[in-house]
Amino acid sequence: MTEDRTDPRDAIPATPPAQDGDRLTTAQGARVDDTDHSLTAGPRGPVLLEDHHLREKLTHFDHERIPERVVHARGAGAHGVFRAYGNAATVTKAGFLAEEGRETEVFVRFSTVAGSRGSADTARDVRGFAAKFYTAEGTFDLVGNNFPVFFIQDAIKFPDIIHAAKPHADREIPQAQTAHDTFWDFVSAHTEATHMVMWAMSDRAIPRSYRTMEGFGVHTFRLEAADGSTSLVKFHWKPVLGVHSLVWEEAQLAQGADPDFHRRDLADAIESGAYPQWELGLQVMPDDPSETFEGIDLLDPTKIVPEELCPVQKIGTLTLTANPTNYFAETEQVAFHLGHLVPGIQVTNDPLLQGRLFSYLDTQLTRLGGPNFSQLPINRPHAPVNDLLRDGMHQSAIHEGITTYVPNGLDDDRPTRSPQDAFVTYPTPVEGDKGRWQPVSFEDHTTQARLFLVSLSPVERAHLQDAFVFELGKCTDEGVRAREVALLARVDGDLAAAVAAELGLPAPEPRDVPDVAPSPALSQRPAEPGRVDGRVVGVLATDGADLEVAGALVDVLDPEHVVVRVVADHGGTVSGAGGAGLAVDRTLPTTRSIEYDAVVVPPGVAGTALAADGRVAVLLQEAYRHGKAIAAVGDGTDVLAAAGVPLDAPGVLTTDGAGALAAPLREALGLHRSWERLARLAGVTD
Ligand code: HDD
C-alpha cells in the first residue's frame, strides 16, 4: 500500500530567501526579538560566545564586500530595452538585431576605468559602456567604451598600461587620474597609444552625462547573415541627446561638490521619465581576406574607420527605463564577457579582442567567487539554459539525473546537439609560423592621432591643449614630459610647441606630420540646437523677488523634460513679490554651478541680501567661464554686472519680461554651451 505523501523536495524554495514576511529573522529563518543588544553576562558583563545571532550578524557583515573590478570599478547601471529596426537582417542572423520590432531586455553598466569604486564620477578618463542583451538565443554582451580606439594593440600589454595608469605603487596616489609620471612614461614609450591619448585629452574624457556619450564596440566583429554571407563591422552607440561634455574646471569642481554627478544624473533622468536613448549603429565593411578597409587595418584597435568613409547605419534603439533595485545585486554583480556571443555575431583575430576573450571570464571567478556567477539574478540568461556544468562554489541550481555528459545511452543522448540555430564558429582560414609578431600594418601610430586633432573645432582643440598642459604639468620627471612633447611634434608642431612653452620646455624639434583630411563626425561642436531632456535651469530666488519667471520657464520647458530648480538663500519656500510661495530646491550652502546648465536671475533679486552673497557671484562667474547660458530679466542685469558677467557676451540673455525668455533659453540649452563665448575665453576663433 502506498501512502499519499507530498514530496518534501517540493518545499525547497526556488529562489534564495530574502525579505519574506514581516518578521525579523536569522539567516535560518528563526524569529528574532532583539537585534540591538549582545548577549552579556549581566548588564555590565562580557559578551558571550554563545550569542549565535551576534556572530552571524558580524560574520556576514565582515564578508559583505567582494573584490572591486581591477578596472572599471566605479560604475552605474540601468535596465532597458532594445528594439530592432529590422534592417540589420541583410548582415546578421542574430534575431535580436535582425527581426523588425523585436524587443530584447538589456542591462547597461557605465563606468570610469582607473578609479576605485568610491572615486569621483567626473575624473578625466575613458568611460565604459557595457551592454548585456538578454536575447532569446542566449546572452550577448557588447563590452565597449566611449572612445572608438584603445591604448594598446595587444592584450598582453593590458596589465602594463593599467599598472601605469593606476596610482603609484608606493603611496597609492593619485586616485582616478592619468595626470602622473607612470602613465605618461608608459604612453610616451608605447607610441601606439598616441591616438587614444588624443581622445583622453579631449572633452570626450569628461562627458556631461552618461546620456550624452557615444559608445563603441572598438574591435571589428564579423557578422553572419542567414544566407551565410559575412561582413566586417564596427558597433556604434549614438546618443539621441547628442554628444556633450563638461569643461575641465566644471569636472574638477564636481569631484568635490558632487562626486556622484553622473550616477545621480542617470538615475534622476530615469526616475523622472526622461529615458536615456541611444541608437545602435553599424559600419558595415566587406569581409575581404585582407581584413582592411580603404587601407585601414580592421584588426588594429588603435584605428577608426572615419564615418565619412563608411557611414554608420542605425539598426535599433536602446531605451533605459528602470533603475536597479539593488546596487550590489545588479550593478556590482553583473558580469560581462566578450565570449557571450549569439549566432550571427563572431569575433575576429584582433589581438586585443582575443586576449579579452580570456580575461573577462577569468576575472569573474575571483570577483564573484566561483564558476556559477551566471546563476546570479542579473547574469541569468533569459533564454533556456541546459548545460553540462555542475557543482562548484555557490551552486544554487538543483540538477536532476546522472548523465552529466554526452553522448550518453542512459538518457537518450540528451541534451541534443545540432548546428540548427546554434553558435557555430565561422571557419576562417589560419596559417603561419608561431611567433610574437608585430604586423607592419600596426606600425603607423600618428596618422589617426592627427586625424582626430584636425577634426576638432578650435574650442575643442584649445581644451585638448589645456589638458596636455595640466596632465604633463603634474608629471615630476622632466624626461617623461620632454618625451611626450617630442611625440606630440609628430602629430602637430603647433600643439607640441604650445604645450612645451606652457611647461617651460624647449620647443621640440619640428617633424613631418601626416597629411590627413578631417572627419567632421569626430567633433562634438553642435551645428544646431539639439534635445534638452534632463537639462537643469537654476533660478535664483529670494523673498520679495518677482518669481513669475520660474513658472513661465516651467510651462515651456517642462514638456521637454527640462528641470527648473529654485535656488534661494534659505530652505522651505520663498514668497514672491505677489505673495505666492515657491518651493526651494537648493540653498547657497548646498549648491554649486555644476548643477545647472543655465542660470536665471529674475527681477527683484538685485539689491537683496541674496544678490550681495559672494556665493552668487561665484556661481555666476563659473557659469560664465563654463560657457553656460546666463539670463537676467529686468533688473537681474544688475546682479550679473556686479558679478562681472559682461551683458553683451555671447550666451548672456537679457529680457524685460519672463515670457520672452523661454524660447532663447531653450535654444541656448540645445547648443549645450555658448561656443562663441568659450572661443573668446580661449583666445581662438570659433
Ligand atoms: Fe576591459 C572590464 C571595456 C580592453 C580586461 N572592460 C571592462 C569593462 C568595460 C571594458 C566597459 C567594465 C564592464 C563592467 O561594467 O562590468 N576593455 C574594454 C574595452 C577594451 C578593453 C572597450 C578595449 C577595446 N579589458 C581590455 C583588455 C583586457 C581587459 C585588453 C585584458 C586583457 N576589462 C578587463 C577585465 C574587466 C574589464 C579585467 C574588469 C572587470 C571585468 O572585466 O569584468 O577583465
Coordinates of C-alpha atoms in Angstrom, one line a residue, residues 95-582:
G95 CA 17.4 37.6 -34.2
F96 CA 17.5 40.5 -31.7
L97 CA 19.2 42.7 -34.3
A98 CA 17.5 41.3 -37.4
E99 CA 13.9 41.0 -36.6
E100 CA 11.9 44.2 -37.1
G101 CA 10.3 45.3 -33.9
R102 CA 11.8 42.5 -31.7
E103 CA 12.3 43.8 -28.2
T104 CA 15.1 42.5 -26.0
E105 CA 15.8 43.3 -22.4
V106 CA 19.2 44.9 -21.7
F107 CA 21.2 45.8 -18.7
V108 CA 23.8 48.6 -19.2
R109 CA 26.7 49.5 -17.0
F110 CA 28.6 52.7 -17.5
S111 CA 31.9 53.2 -15.7
T112 CA 35.2 55.0 -15.3
V113 CA 38.3 52.9 -15.8
A114 CA 41.1 53.9 -13.5
G115 CA 39.5 55.0 -10.2
S116 CA 38.4 52.7 -7.4
R117 CA 34.8 52.0 -6.6
G118 CA 34.4 55.1 -4.4
S119 CA 36.2 57.5 -6.7
A120 CA 34.5 60.6 -8.3
D121 CA 32.5 60.3 -11.5
T122 CA 33.9 63.2 -13.4
A123 CA 37.6 62.2 -13.5
R124 CA 39.3 62.6 -16.8
D125 CA 39.1 59.1 -18.0
V126 CA 37.7 56.7 -20.6
R127 CA 34.1 55.6 -19.8
G128 CA 33.0 52.0 -20.1
F129 CA 29.7 51.3 -22.0
A130 CA 28.9 47.7 -21.4
A131 CA 25.5 46.3 -22.6
K132 CA 24.1 42.9 -21.8
F133 CA 21.4 41.8 -24.2
Y134 CA 19.3 39.0 -22.8
T135 CA 18.3 37.6 -26.2
A136 CA 16.1 34.7 -26.9
E137 CA 19.1 32.9 -28.5
G138 CA 21.3 33.5 -25.4
T139 CA 23.1 36.4 -23.8
F140 CA 25.1 38.8 -26.0
D141 CA 27.5 41.3 -24.3
L142 CA 28.8 44.3 -26.1
V143 CA 31.6 45.5 -23.8
G144 CA 32.6 48.8 -25.2
N145 CA 33.9 52.2 -24.3
N146 CA 33.0 55.9 -25.1
F147 CA 36.2 56.0 -27.3
P148 CA 36.4 54.1 -30.5
V149 CA 40.1 53.1 -30.1
F150 CA 42.3 51.7 -27.3
F151 CA 45.7 52.4 -25.9
I152 CA 47.3 49.2 -27.0
Q153 CA 47.1 46.7 -29.8
D154 CA 47.8 43.5 -28.0
A155 CA 46.1 42.3 -24.8
I156 CA 49.5 41.1 -23.4
K157 CA 50.2 44.8 -22.6
F158 CA 47.0 45.3 -20.7
P159 CA 48.4 44.7 -17.2
D160 CA 51.3 47.1 -18.1
I161 CA 49.1 50.0 -19.2
I162 CA 46.7 49.6 -16.3
H163 CA 49.6 49.4 -13.8
A164 CA 51.0 52.6 -15.3
A165 CA 47.6 54.4 -15.2
K166 CA 46.7 53.3 -11.7
P167 CA 48.0 55.2 -8.6
H168 CA 51.7 54.9 -7.9
A169 CA 52.6 51.7 -6.1
D170 CA 54.3 53.3 -3.2
R171 CA 51.9 55.9 -1.9
E172 CA 48.8 54.9 -3.9
I173 CA 48.3 58.4 -5.3
P174 CA 46.9 59.9 -7.4
Q175 CA 43.4 58.4 -7.5
A176 CA 41.3 58.1 -10.6
Q177 CA 43.5 60.0 -13.0
T178 CA 46.3 59.7 -15.5
A179 CA 48.0 63.0 -14.5
H180 CA 51.1 61.4 -13.2
D181 CA 54.5 60.1 -14.2
T182 CA 54.0 56.4 -14.7
F183 CA 51.1 56.9 -17.1
W184 CA 52.9 59.4 -19.3
D185 CA 56.1 57.3 -19.0
F186 CA 54.2 54.4 -20.5
V187 CA 52.3 56.2 -23.3
S188 CA 55.3 58.2 -24.4
A189 CA 57.2 55.0 -24.8
H190 CA 54.4 53.0 -26.4
T191 CA 53.6 55.2 -29.3
E192 CA 50.6 53.0 -30.4
A193 CA 48.8 54.8 -27.5
T194 CA 49.1 58.2 -29.2
H195 CA 45.7 58.1 -30.9
M196 CA 43.9 57.1 -27.8
V197 CA 45.8 59.7 -25.8
M198 CA 44.3 62.4 -28.0
W199 CA 40.8 61.2 -27.2
A200 CA 41.8 61.0 -23.5
M201 CA 43.0 64.7 -23.5
S202 CA 39.9 65.8 -25.4
D203 CA 36.5 66.8 -23.9
R204 CA 35.3 63.2 -24.7
A205 CA 37.1 62.1 -21.4
I206 CA 34.8 64.3 -19.3
P207 CA 31.2 63.6 -20.5
R208 CA 28.4 65.9 -19.4
S209 CA 26.4 62.8 -18.7
Y210 CA 26.3 59.1 -19.5
R211 CA 23.3 60.0 -21.5
T212 CA 25.3 62.3 -23.8
M213 CA 28.1 59.8 -24.6
E214 CA 28.7 57.8 -27.7
G215 CA 29.7 54.2 -27.3
F216 CA 31.9 52.0 -29.4
G217 CA 32.5 48.2 -29.7
V218 CA 36.0 49.3 -30.7
H219 CA 37.0 46.0 -32.3
T220 CA 35.9 44.8 -35.7
F221 CA 33.4 42.0 -35.4
R222 CA 32.3 39.5 -38.1
L223 CA 28.6 39.3 -38.8
E224 CA 27.0 36.4 -40.4
A225 CA 23.7 36.6 -42.3
A226 CA 21.0 33.9 -42.7
D227 CA 22.2 33.3 -46.2
G228 CA 25.8 32.6 -44.9
S229 CA 27.3 35.8 -46.2
T230 CA 29.6 37.6 -43.8
S231 CA 30.7 41.2 -43.3
L232 CA 33.2 43.0 -41.0
V233 CA 31.5 45.6 -38.8
K234 CA 32.1 48.1 -36.1
F235 CA 29.4 48.8 -33.5
H236 CA 28.4 52.4 -32.5
W237 CA 26.0 53.8 -29.9
K238 CA 24.7 57.2 -30.9
P239 CA 23.1 59.1 -28.0
V240 CA 19.7 60.7 -29.0
L241 CA 20.6 63.7 -26.9
G242 CA 23.8 64.4 -28.8
V243 CA 27.4 64.1 -27.6
H244 CA 28.2 66.7 -24.9
S245 CA 30.9 67.2 -22.4
L246 CA 31.8 69.1 -19.3
V247 CA 34.6 71.7 -19.3
W248 CA 37.6 70.7 -17.2
E249 CA 37.1 73.2 -14.3
E250 CA 33.5 72.0 -14.0
A251 CA 34.6 68.4 -13.9
Q252 CA 37.1 69.2 -11.2
L253 CA 34.5 71.1 -9.2
A254 CA 32.1 68.2 -9.4
Q255 CA 34.7 65.9 -7.9
G256 CA 34.3 67.8 -4.7
A257 CA 30.7 69.2 -4.9
D258 CA 29.0 66.1 -6.2
P259 CA 31.3 63.1 -6.7
D260 CA 28.2 61.1 -7.9
F261 CA 27.5 63.6 -10.7
H262 CA 27.0 61.0 -13.5
R263 CA 25.4 58.4 -11.4
R264 CA 22.9 60.8 -10.0
D265 CA 22.1 62.3 -13.4
L266 CA 21.4 58.8 -14.9
A267 CA 19.2 57.7 -12.0
D268 CA 17.3 61.1 -11.8
A269 CA 16.7 61.1 -15.5
I270 CA 15.2 57.6 -15.5
E271 CA 13.2 58.3 -12.4
S272 CA 11.7 61.4 -13.9
G273 CA 10.7 59.7 -17.1
A274 CA 13.4 61.3 -19.3
Y275 CA 14.5 57.9 -20.5
P276 CA 18.0 57.9 -22.0
Q277 CA 18.2 56.6 -25.5
W278 CA 20.9 55.5 -28.0
E279 CA 20.6 54.2 -31.5
L280 CA 22.8 51.2 -32.2
G281 CA 24.6 51.6 -35.5
L282 CA 26.9 49.5 -37.7
Q283 CA 29.7 50.4 -40.0
V284 CA 29.5 47.5 -42.5
M285 CA 32.6 46.6 -44.5
P286 CA 33.2 43.8 -46.9
D287 CA 34.7 40.6 -45.4
D288 CA 37.8 40.9 -47.5
P289 CA 40.6 38.4 -46.9
S290 CA 43.0 41.4 -46.2
E291 CA 40.7 42.5 -43.3
T292 CA 41.3 46.1 -44.3
F293 CA 39.1 48.9 -45.5
E294 CA 40.4 51.8 -47.5
G295 CA 43.9 50.9 -46.3
I296 CA 42.9 50.8 -42.6
D297 CA 43.7 47.5 -40.9
L298 CA 40.5 46.4 -39.3
L299 CA 42.3 44.2 -36.8
D300 CA 44.1 47.2 -35.3
P301 CA 42.1 48.5 -32.3
T302 CA 44.0 51.8 -32.4
K303 CA 42.4 52.7 -35.7
I304 CA 38.9 54.0 -36.6
V305 CA 37.2 53.9 -39.9
P306 CA 36.0 57.5 -40.4
E307 CA 32.3 57.8 -40.7
E308 CA 32.7 59.8 -43.9
L309 CA 34.3 56.7 -45.5
C310 CA 31.8 54.2 -44.1
P311 CA 28.6 55.7 -42.7
V312 CA 27.0 54.4 -39.6
Q313 CA 23.8 52.6 -40.4
K314 CA 21.3 52.7 -37.5
I315 CA 19.7 49.4 -36.7
G316 CA 17.8 49.8 -33.5
T317 CA 17.1 51.9 -30.3
L318 CA 18.1 51.2 -26.8
T319 CA 15.9 52.9 -24.1
L320 CA 16.9 52.8 -20.5
T321 CA 13.7 52.7 -18.5
A322 CA 14.4 51.4 -15.0
N323 CA 17.0 52.0 -12.2
P324 CA 18.4 49.0 -10.4
T325 CA 16.6 47.9 -7.3
N326 CA 19.8 47.0 -5.5
Y327 CA 23.2 48.3 -6.5
F328 CA 25.1 45.3 -5.3
A329 CA 22.9 42.6 -6.7
E330 CA 22.7 44.2 -10.1
T331 CA 25.4 46.8 -10.9
E332 CA 28.1 45.3 -8.8
Q333 CA 27.4 41.6 -9.6
V334 CA 26.8 42.0 -13.3
A335 CA 29.4 40.1 -15.2
F336 CA 30.2 41.0 -18.8
H337 CA 32.3 38.8 -21.2
L338 CA 33.2 39.2 -24.8
G339 CA 32.7 35.4 -25.2
H340 CA 29.0 35.8 -24.5
L341 CA 28.1 35.6 -28.2
V342 CA 25.0 34.5 -30.1
P343 CA 24.6 33.0 -33.6
G344 CA 25.2 35.7 -36.2
I345 CA 27.9 37.6 -34.3
Q346 CA 31.5 36.3 -34.5
V347 CA 34.8 37.6 -33.2
T348 CA 37.9 38.5 -35.4
N349 CA 41.6 38.0 -34.9
D350 CA 42.2 41.4 -33.4
P351 CA 44.9 40.5 -30.8
L352 CA 43.3 42.8 -28.2
L353 CA 39.9 41.2 -28.6
Q354 CA 41.5 37.7 -28.5
G355 CA 43.1 38.4 -25.1
R356 CA 39.9 39.9 -23.8
L357 CA 38.1 36.6 -24.6
F358 CA 40.2 35.0 -21.9
S359 CA 40.3 37.8 -19.3
Y360 CA 36.6 38.6 -18.7
L361 CA 35.6 35.0 -17.7
D362 CA 38.7 34.7 -15.7
T363 CA 38.2 37.9 -13.7
Q364 CA 34.6 36.9 -12.7
L365 CA 35.9 33.7 -11.0
T366 CA 37.8 35.8 -8.4
R367 CA 35.3 38.7 -8.3
L368 CA 32.2 36.7 -7.9
G369 CA 33.7 33.8 -6.0
G370 CA 33.5 30.9 -8.4
P371 CA 32.2 29.5 -11.7
N372 CA 28.5 29.8 -11.0
F373 CA 28.2 33.6 -11.5
S374 CA 25.8 33.1 -14.4
Q375 CA 23.2 31.9 -11.8
L376 CA 23.1 35.3 -10.1
P377 CA 19.8 37.0 -11.0
I378 CA 21.4 39.8 -13.1
N379 CA 23.5 37.3 -15.0
R380 CA 20.8 34.7 -15.7
P381 CA 20.2 34.3 -19.4
H382 CA 16.6 34.9 -20.4
A383 CA 17.0 32.0 -22.9
P384 CA 16.5 28.4 -21.6
V385 CA 19.8 27.0 -20.2
N386 CA 20.6 23.3 -20.4
D387 CA 24.4 23.0 -19.9
L388 CA 26.5 20.2 -18.6
L389 CA 28.2 22.4 -16.0
R390 CA 27.8 21.0 -12.4
D391 CA 28.6 21.8 -8.8
G392 CA 31.2 24.4 -7.8
M393 CA 31.1 27.2 -5.3
H394 CA 27.7 28.9 -4.8
Q395 CA 25.8 26.3 -6.9
S396 CA 22.2 27.3 -6.5
A397 CA 20.6 25.0 -9.1
I398 CA 19.5 21.5 -8.2
H399 CA 20.3 19.5 -11.3
E400 CA 18.5 16.2 -11.9
G401 CA 19.7 13.0 -13.4
I402 CA 23.0 11.2 -13.6
T403 CA 24.1 11.8 -17.2
T404 CA 26.3 14.9 -16.9
Y405 CA 28.0 14.0 -20.2
V406 CA 27.2 13.4 -23.9
P407 CA 27.0 11.2 -25.8
N408 CA 25.1 9.1 -23.4
G409 CA 23.0 6.0 -23.7
L410 CA 21.2 6.3 -20.3
D411 CA 19.2 9.5 -21.1
D412 CA 18.5 9.0 -24.8
D413 CA 21.7 11.0 -25.6
R414 CA 20.2 14.2 -24.2
P415 CA 20.7 17.2 -24.3
T416 CA 20.7 17.1 -28.1
R417 CA 23.3 18.9 -30.2
S418 CA 22.9 20.2 -33.7
P419 CA 24.1 23.1 -35.9
Q420 CA 20.5 24.2 -36.2
D421 CA 20.2 27.7 -34.6
A422 CA 23.5 27.0 -32.8
F423 CA 26.5 29.3 -32.4
V424 CA 28.9 27.7 -34.9
T425 CA 32.3 29.3 -35.2
Y426 CA 32.7 30.7 -38.7
P427 CA 35.5 28.8 -40.5
T428 CA 38.1 31.4 -41.3
P429 CA 41.4 30.0 -42.6
V430 CA 44.5 30.3 -40.4
E431 CA 48.1 29.6 -41.2
G432 CA 51.5 31.0 -40.2
D433 CA 54.6 30.5 -38.1
K434 CA 54.2 30.6 -34.3
G435 CA 55.9 33.8 -33.1
R436 CA 55.5 37.1 -31.3
W437 CA 54.6 39.2 -34.3
Q438 CA 54.1 42.9 -34.8
P439 CA 52.2 43.4 -38.1
V440 CA 53.6 46.1 -40.3
S441 CA 50.1 47.5 -40.7
F442 CA 50.0 48.2 -37.0
E443 CA 53.1 50.5 -37.1
D444 CA 51.5 53.8 -38.1
H445 CA 50.8 55.5 -34.7
T446 CA 50.4 59.1 -35.7
T447 CA 48.1 59.5 -38.8
Q448 CA 44.9 58.9 -36.9
A449 CA 46.0 60.8 -33.9
R450 CA 46.4 63.8 -36.3
L451 CA 43.1 62.9 -37.9
F452 CA 41.4 63.3 -34.6
L453 CA 43.1 66.6 -33.8
V454 CA 42.4 68.2 -37.1
S455 CA 38.7 67.2 -36.9
L456 CA 38.1 69.2 -33.7
S457 CA 36.7 72.7 -33.6
P458 CA 39.0 75.4 -32.3
V459 CA 37.5 75.4 -28.8
E460 CA 37.8 71.6 -28.6
R461 CA 41.5 71.9 -29.7
A462 CA 42.1 74.5 -27.1
H463 CA 40.6 72.3 -24.4
L464 CA 42.8 69.4 -25.6
Q465 CA 45.9 71.6 -25.4
D466 CA 45.0 72.7 -21.9
A467 CA 44.5 69.0 -20.9
F468 CA 48.0 68.1 -22.1
V469 CA 49.4 71.1 -20.1
F470 CA 47.6 70.0 -17.0
E471 CA 48.5 66.3 -17.2
L472 CA 52.1 66.8 -18.1
G473 CA 52.3 69.6 -15.7
K474 CA 51.5 67.1 -13.0
C475 CA 54.5 64.9 -14.0
T476 CA 57.5 65.5 -12.0
D477 CA 60.0 63.8 -14.3
E478 CA 61.2 66.2 -17.0
G479 CA 62.4 63.3 -19.2
V480 CA 58.8 62.0 -19.3
R481 CA 57.4 65.4 -20.2
A482 CA 60.0 66.0 -22.9
R483 CA 59.5 62.6 -24.5
E484 CA 55.7 63.2 -24.7
V485 CA 56.2 66.6 -26.2
A486 CA 58.6 65.2 -28.8
L487 CA 56.0 62.6 -29.6
L488 CA 53.3 65.3 -30.0
A489 CA 55.5 67.0 -32.5
R490 CA 54.9 64.0 -34.8
V491 CA 51.2 64.7 -34.6
D492 CA 51.2 68.5 -34.7
G493 CA 54.0 71.0 -34.5
D494 CA 51.9 73.9 -33.2
L495 CA 50.3 71.8 -30.5
A496 CA 53.7 70.4 -29.4
A497 CA 55.3 73.9 -29.3
A498 CA 52.4 75.4 -27.4
V499 CA 52.4 72.6 -24.8
A500 CA 56.2 72.8 -24.5
A501 CA 56.1 76.6 -24.0
E502 CA 53.5 76.3 -21.2
L503 CA 55.5 73.6 -19.5
G504 CA 58.7 75.7 -19.8
L505 CA 60.4 73.1 -22.0
P506 CA 62.4 73.9 -25.1
A507 CA 60.4 73.8 -28.3
P508 CA 60.6 70.2 -29.7
E509 CA 62.3 69.6 -33.0
P510 CA 59.9 70.0 -35.9
R511 CA 58.8 66.7 -37.5
D512 CA 57.0 65.9 -40.7
V513 CA 53.3 65.4 -39.9
P514 CA 50.9 63.2 -41.8
D515 CA 48.7 64.9 -44.3
V516 CA 45.1 64.0 -43.4
A517 CA 41.6 65.3 -44.2
P518 CA 39.4 66.0 -41.2
S519 CA 36.5 63.7 -40.2
P520 CA 33.7 66.2 -39.1
A521 CA 31.9 63.4 -37.3
L522 CA 34.6 63.4 -34.7
S523 CA 33.8 66.9 -33.5
Q524 CA 31.3 67.5 -30.7
R525 CA 30.5 71.1 -31.6
P526 CA 26.8 71.0 -32.5
A527 CA 25.7 72.8 -35.7
E528 CA 22.2 73.4 -34.4
P529 CA 20.3 73.1 -31.1
G530 CA 19.5 69.5 -30.1
R531 CA 17.3 67.9 -27.5
V532 CA 17.3 69.2 -23.9
D533 CA 15.9 66.4 -21.8
G534 CA 17.2 66.4 -18.3
R535 CA 18.9 69.7 -18.6
V536 CA 18.7 71.8 -15.5
V537 CA 17.9 75.5 -15.2
G538 CA 18.7 77.3 -11.9
V539 CA 16.5 80.2 -11.0
L540 CA 17.8 82.5 -8.2
A541 CA 15.1 83.4 -5.8
T542 CA 14.6 85.3 -2.6
D543 CA 11.6 86.6 -0.7
G544 CA 10.0 89.6 -2.4
A545 CA 11.6 88.9 -5.9
D546 CA 9.4 88.6 -8.9
L547 CA 9.3 84.9 -9.4
E548 CA 6.9 84.8 -12.3
V549 CA 9.8 83.8 -14.5
A550 CA 10.2 80.4 -12.8
G551 CA 6.6 79.5 -13.6
A552 CA 6.9 80.7 -17.2
L553 CA 10.0 78.6 -17.7
V554 CA 8.4 75.5 -16.2
D555 CA 5.4 76.0 -18.6
V556 CA 7.6 76.0 -21.7
L557 CA 10.5 73.7 -20.7
D558 CA 8.8 71.0 -18.5
P559 CA 7.2 69.2 -21.5
E560 CA 10.8 68.9 -22.9
H561 CA 11.9 67.3 -19.6
V562 CA 14.0 70.3 -18.6
V563 CA 14.2 70.6 -14.8
V564 CA 13.8 74.1 -13.3
R565 CA 15.4 74.4 -9.8
V566 CA 14.8 77.2 -7.4
V567 CA 18.0 78.3 -5.7
A568 CA 17.4 80.5 -2.7
D569 CA 19.2 81.9 0.4
H570 CA 17.1 79.7 2.7
G571 CA 15.3 76.4 2.6
G572 CA 11.5 75.8 2.6
T573 CA 9.6 78.2 0.4
V574 CA 10.3 81.7 -0.9
S575 CA 7.4 84.1 -1.3
G576 CA 7.5 86.1 -4.5
A577 CA 6.5 89.8 -4.9
G578 CA 2.9 88.8 -5.4
G579 CA 2.9 86.7 -2.3
A580 CA 2.8 83.3 -4.0
G581 CA 5.2 80.7 -2.5
L582 CA 7.7 78.7 -4.4

